[in-house]
Each structure stands twice: as structure tokens, then as C-alpha cells.
Amino acid sequence: MSCVIFTHYFHKVPLDTFHADHQNGNKWYKVGKDGITTFRQAMSADRQDMLIGRHDSKIDEKNRISFPNKFRKELGEQLVITQGFEGSLIVIKATQMNLLLEGSEGKPITHKQARDTETFLLGGAEEVKLDSKGRFVIPDHLKKYAGLGEEVACLGVLRYVRIWDKKRWEEYNGILIKNIGEITRKLSEED
């Protein structure tokens, strides 16, 4: 029996079809009976589309941030920056902004949680363009929302980048380190 692996969500699905939706960042790969070689090849090929890792940066006196080169290559020059969760900012490719709305899209306007999510993510969003040196200006209202100082941490999180004040990230990461076992246990119970 063969299966297909959906690499952005890592779900195994018993199908015999191949799907590639590059516009939305979704890729399906057909995996043979042993799965291992083909799965590794699929993951290696897909890794180039994944945003991962931490890169520290600084905000200058004009509120410009030098965006890490690795993230520039993946996201391009046309970006959207918006408020994120836990006091961070989210930076995503402008053409993929709809990915942030998964779960709220298609809900009626009368659905309060969907409305609130869309308002939170879209209401303060700004389109930004990288300059020739790979920098962009963080709008004042977003800098204030995230409490950004001069030093920031940029974290690749699969499809987008989160920008944190460096000290705030280190504090939050300390909490994650202490609680990750419980967090992953609860997450696995949801499935």
C-alpha cells in the first residue's frame, strides 16, 4: 500500500494521487511501500520552502529592520507584517496572507471568533517592501504592539516569520522549554 504525505501538516493519507498546489504552498508526494527513501526525498525537497531557525537583528533609528537573508530568499520582497500572538509580529509573503486565516475563512460574518481573528490579523496589517539592502520599516503601531526595542529575534515558523523583542523572546522561550512536554501532550490529545 502506498500513501501520500502532506508536507506542511505532516498527515499521512492513504491516496494514490500526487498533488502540488505551489501557489498556496501545499505539496503532496506519493510514497512507496517502504516510504523511507521517497519520504526523505520529499522532505529534503520541501525543506527549501520551510522557514526555520532564529536570526537576531537590530532596529535602527528609522524603525528599519535588516531582514535575515535566508528569510528574504524564501519570502521575496513583497511582505505583509501584522500583529501576532503572544506579543510578537508576523511577517509573511504578501501573496500568502490567506494562510494566516485558516479556520476563519468561509465562516459567516455573524461568527464572532472568526470576525475577531480576522480583525486582529488584518486590521493592523501593513504591506512592506524590502529595500536594496534587505530592510523594511516596522510601522510605529506594530513596533509599539510588540514592545520592540533595538534588538529583536526573527524566528522562522514554517510559512512565516515571527519577530520578537529579544528579551521578551528569551523569557517566553524559557517558559516554552519548561512546559513543552505538557504542551505537546495536550496537542496530541486534540487529534
Coordinates of N, CA and C in Angstrom, one line a residue, residues 3 6 8 18 30-31 39 46 48 59 68 72 82-83 86 92 100 102 120 133 138 156 166 171 173 177 183-184:
C3 N 1.1 5.6 0.3 CA 0.4 6.7 1.0 C 1.0 8.0 0.5
F6 N 1.4 14.9 3.2 CA 1.2 16.3 3.0 C 2.2 17.0 3.9
H8 N 3.2 20.1 4.6 CA 3.1 21.2 5.5 C 2.3 20.9 6.8
F18 N -1.0 12.3 -6.7 CA 0.0 13.3 -6.4 C -0.6 14.7 -6.5
K30 N 3.8 11.2 -3.5 CA 3.4 9.8 -3.4 C 4.6 9.0 -2.8
V31 N 4.3 8.2 -1.8 CA 5.3 7.4 -1.1 C 5.0 6.0 -1.4
F39 N 10.1 9.4 1.2 CA 9.7 10.4 2.2 C 10.8 11.4 2.5
D46 N 11.2 19.7 0.1 CA 10.3 20.7 0.7 C 11.0 21.6 1.6
Q48 N 13.4 23.5 1.4 CA 13.8 24.8 0.8 C 12.6 25.7 1.0
I59 N 16.9 47.0 15.1 CA 16.1 48.0 14.5 C 16.8 49.3 14.6
P68 N 16.7 39.0 7.8 CA 17.7 37.9 7.5 C 17.7 37.4 6.1
R72 N 14.6 36.4 3.4 CA 14.4 37.2 2.2 C 14.3 36.3 1.0
T82 N 2.1 42.0 10.5 CA 0.9 42.2 11.3 C 1.2 41.8 12.7
Q83 N 0.2 42.1 13.6 CA 0.3 41.7 15.0 C 0.2 40.2 15.0
E86 N 1.1 36.2 21.4 CA 2.0 36.3 22.5 C 2.9 37.6 22.4
I92 N 4.9 37.7 6.6 CA 4.5 36.6 5.6 C 4.6 37.2 4.2
L100 N -2.8 32.7 7.0 CA -3.0 33.1 8.4 C -4.4 33.0 8.8
E102 N -6.5 30.5 8.0 CA -7.1 29.2 8.0 C -7.9 28.9 9.3
F120 N -8.1 41.0 14.2 CA -6.8 41.0 14.9 C -5.7 40.9 13.9
K133 N 18.9 46.9 0.4 CA 19.8 46.3 1.4 C 19.0 45.3 2.3
I138 N 9.4 49.0 10.2 CA 8.3 48.4 11.0 C 7.4 49.6 11.4
G156 N 11.9 31.7 12.2 CA 11.2 31.1 11.1 C 10.3 30.0 11.6
K166 N 14.0 40.9 21.6 CA 14.9 39.8 22.0 C 14.7 39.4 23.5
E171 N 12.5 35.3 27.5 CA 11.7 35.0 28.6 C 10.6 34.0 28.2
N173 N 10.6 31.9 25.6 CA 11.3 30.6 25.2 C 11.6 29.8 26.5
I177 N 10.4 26.1 27.1 CA 11.3 25.0 27.5 C 10.8 24.2 28.7
I183 N 2.7 20.8 26.7 CA 2.1 21.4 25.6 C 1.9 20.4 24.5
T184 N 2.9 19.6 24.2 CA 2.8 18.6 23.1 C 1.9 17.5 23.5

